[in-house]
mmCIF file of C-alpha atoms in Angstrom:
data_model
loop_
_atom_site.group_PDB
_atom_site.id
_atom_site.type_symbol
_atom_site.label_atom_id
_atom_site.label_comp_id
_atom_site.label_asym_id
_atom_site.label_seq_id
_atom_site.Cartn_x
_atom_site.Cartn_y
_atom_site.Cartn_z
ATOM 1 C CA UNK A 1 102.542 -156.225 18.050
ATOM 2 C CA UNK A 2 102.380 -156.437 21.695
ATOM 3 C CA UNK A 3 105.283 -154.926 22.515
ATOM 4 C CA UNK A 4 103.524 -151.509 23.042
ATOM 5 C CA UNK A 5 100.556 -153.243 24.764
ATOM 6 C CA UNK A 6 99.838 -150.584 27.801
ATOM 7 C CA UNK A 7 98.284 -153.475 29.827
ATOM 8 C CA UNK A 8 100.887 -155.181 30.200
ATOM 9 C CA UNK A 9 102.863 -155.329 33.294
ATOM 10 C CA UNK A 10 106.443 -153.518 34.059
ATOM 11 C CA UNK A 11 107.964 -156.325 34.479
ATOM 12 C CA UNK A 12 107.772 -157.707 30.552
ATOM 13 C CA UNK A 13 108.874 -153.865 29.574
ATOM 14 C CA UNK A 14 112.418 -155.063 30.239
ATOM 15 C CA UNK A 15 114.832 -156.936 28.116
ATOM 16 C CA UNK A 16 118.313 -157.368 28.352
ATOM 17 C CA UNK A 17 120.618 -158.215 25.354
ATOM 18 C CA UNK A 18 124.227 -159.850 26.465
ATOM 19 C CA UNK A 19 125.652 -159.861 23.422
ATOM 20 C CA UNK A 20 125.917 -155.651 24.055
ATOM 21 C CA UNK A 21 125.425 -155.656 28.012
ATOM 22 C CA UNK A 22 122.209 -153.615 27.112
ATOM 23 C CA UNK A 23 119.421 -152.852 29.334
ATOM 24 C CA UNK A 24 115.914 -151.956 27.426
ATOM 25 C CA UNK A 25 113.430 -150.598 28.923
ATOM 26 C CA UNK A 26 109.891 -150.050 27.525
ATOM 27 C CA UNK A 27 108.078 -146.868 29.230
ATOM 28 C CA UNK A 28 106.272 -146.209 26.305
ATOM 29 C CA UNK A 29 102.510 -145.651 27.492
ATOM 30 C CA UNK A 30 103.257 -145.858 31.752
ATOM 31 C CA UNK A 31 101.322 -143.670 33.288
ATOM 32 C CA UNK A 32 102.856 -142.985 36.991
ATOM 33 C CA UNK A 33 100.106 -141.492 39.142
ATOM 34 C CA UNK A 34 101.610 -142.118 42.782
ATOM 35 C CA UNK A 35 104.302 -142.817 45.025
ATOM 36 C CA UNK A 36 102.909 -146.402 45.138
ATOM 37 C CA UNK A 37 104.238 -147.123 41.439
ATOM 38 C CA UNK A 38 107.431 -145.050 42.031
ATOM 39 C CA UNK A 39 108.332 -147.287 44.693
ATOM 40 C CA UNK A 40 107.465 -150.342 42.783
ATOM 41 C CA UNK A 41 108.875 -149.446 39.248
ATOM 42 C CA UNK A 42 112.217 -148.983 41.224
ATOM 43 C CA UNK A 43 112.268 -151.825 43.329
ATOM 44 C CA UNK A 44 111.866 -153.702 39.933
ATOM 45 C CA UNK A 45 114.392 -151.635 38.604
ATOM 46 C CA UNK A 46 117.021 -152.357 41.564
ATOM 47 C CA UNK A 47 115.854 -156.195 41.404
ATOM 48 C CA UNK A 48 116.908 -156.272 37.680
ATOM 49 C CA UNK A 49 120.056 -154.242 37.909
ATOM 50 C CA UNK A 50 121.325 -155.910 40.751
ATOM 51 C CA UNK A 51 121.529 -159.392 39.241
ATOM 52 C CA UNK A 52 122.886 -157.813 35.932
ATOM 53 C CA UNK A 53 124.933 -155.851 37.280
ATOM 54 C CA UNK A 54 126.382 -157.818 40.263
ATOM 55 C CA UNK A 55 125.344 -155.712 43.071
ATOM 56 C CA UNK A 56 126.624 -153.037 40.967
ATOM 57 C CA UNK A 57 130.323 -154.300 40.689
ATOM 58 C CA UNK A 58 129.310 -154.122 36.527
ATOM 59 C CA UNK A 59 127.887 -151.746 34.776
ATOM 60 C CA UNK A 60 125.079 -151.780 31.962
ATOM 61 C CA UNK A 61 123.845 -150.134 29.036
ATOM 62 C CA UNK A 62 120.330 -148.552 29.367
ATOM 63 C CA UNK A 63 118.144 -147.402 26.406
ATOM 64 C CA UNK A 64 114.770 -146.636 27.791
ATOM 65 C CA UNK A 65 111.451 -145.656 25.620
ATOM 66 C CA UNK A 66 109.957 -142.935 27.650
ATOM 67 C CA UNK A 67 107.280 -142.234 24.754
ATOM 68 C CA UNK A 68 104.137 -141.770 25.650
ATOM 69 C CA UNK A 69 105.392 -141.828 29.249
ATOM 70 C CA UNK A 70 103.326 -139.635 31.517
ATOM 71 C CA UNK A 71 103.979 -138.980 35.357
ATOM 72 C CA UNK A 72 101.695 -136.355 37.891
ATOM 73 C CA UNK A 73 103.538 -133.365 38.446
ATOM 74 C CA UNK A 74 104.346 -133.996 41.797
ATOM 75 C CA UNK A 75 105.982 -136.877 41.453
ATOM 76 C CA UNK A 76 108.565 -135.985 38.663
ATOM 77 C CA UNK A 77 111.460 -135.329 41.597
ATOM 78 C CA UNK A 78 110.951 -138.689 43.274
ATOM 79 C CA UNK A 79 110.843 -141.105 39.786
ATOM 80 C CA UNK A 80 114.024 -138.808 38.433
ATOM 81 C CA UNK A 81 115.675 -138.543 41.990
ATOM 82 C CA UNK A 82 115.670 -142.350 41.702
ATOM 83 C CA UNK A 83 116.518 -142.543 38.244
ATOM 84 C CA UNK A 84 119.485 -140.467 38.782
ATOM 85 C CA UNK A 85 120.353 -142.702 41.662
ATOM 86 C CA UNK A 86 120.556 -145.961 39.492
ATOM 87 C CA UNK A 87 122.547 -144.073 36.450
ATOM 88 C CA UNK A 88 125.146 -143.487 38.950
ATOM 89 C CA UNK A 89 124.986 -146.932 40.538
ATOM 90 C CA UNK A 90 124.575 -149.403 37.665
ATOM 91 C CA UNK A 91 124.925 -147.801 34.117
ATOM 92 C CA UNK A 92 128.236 -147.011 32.067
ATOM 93 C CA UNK A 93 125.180 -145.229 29.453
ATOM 94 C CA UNK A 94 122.218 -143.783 28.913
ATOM 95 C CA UNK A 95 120.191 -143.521 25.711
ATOM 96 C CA UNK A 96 116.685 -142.170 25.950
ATOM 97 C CA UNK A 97 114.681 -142.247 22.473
ATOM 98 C CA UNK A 98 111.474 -141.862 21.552
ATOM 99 C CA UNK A 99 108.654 -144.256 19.168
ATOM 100 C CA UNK A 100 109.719 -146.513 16.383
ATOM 101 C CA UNK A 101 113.582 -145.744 17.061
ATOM 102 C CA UNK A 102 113.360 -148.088 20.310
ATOM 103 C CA UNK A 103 112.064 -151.414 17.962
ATOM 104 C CA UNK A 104 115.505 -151.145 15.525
ATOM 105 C CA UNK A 105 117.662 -151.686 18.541
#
């Protein structure tokens, strides 16, 4: 199953289901080591969201994988500054889970 491939870029990690105006998002395995990928994982992010979301006149649902997720310590503030910043912008929920849990939705 590829779905947990780590080579893989960000961009496949995220699938959107209409049917219940859900976001997924696959951090399972990302390994964040500097500002660089912040920036970039975002700008994704805010690419995505944007069109989903309608420049974020709608809101979304997000369920993200964050296992096996691992970020340097000093950039924890920045990637969760910037997650905070979208959750406020662009999604009516947040679901964060962990392994096996994120293939049954």
């Amino acid at each position: 199953d590829d779905f947990f491939d780590l080579e893989r870029g960000l961009d496949t990690r995220v699938e959107y289901n209409q049917d219940t105006n859900t976001m997924y998002l696959d951090l399972s395995g990302f390994y964040v080591n500097d500002a660089e990928t912040v920036d970039n994982s975002f700008e994704l992010f805010e690419g995505v969201l944007e069109k989903l979301t309608k420049g974020g006149q709608q809101r979304v649902n997000l369920v993200v994988n964050y296992d096996g997720f691992d970020i340097r310590d000093e950039l924890e503030e920045m990637w969760f500054h910037l997650s905070r910043k979208n959750e406020e912008k662009y999604y009516s929920t947040v679901s964060r889970i962990k392994g096996r849990a994120f293939l049954r939705h």
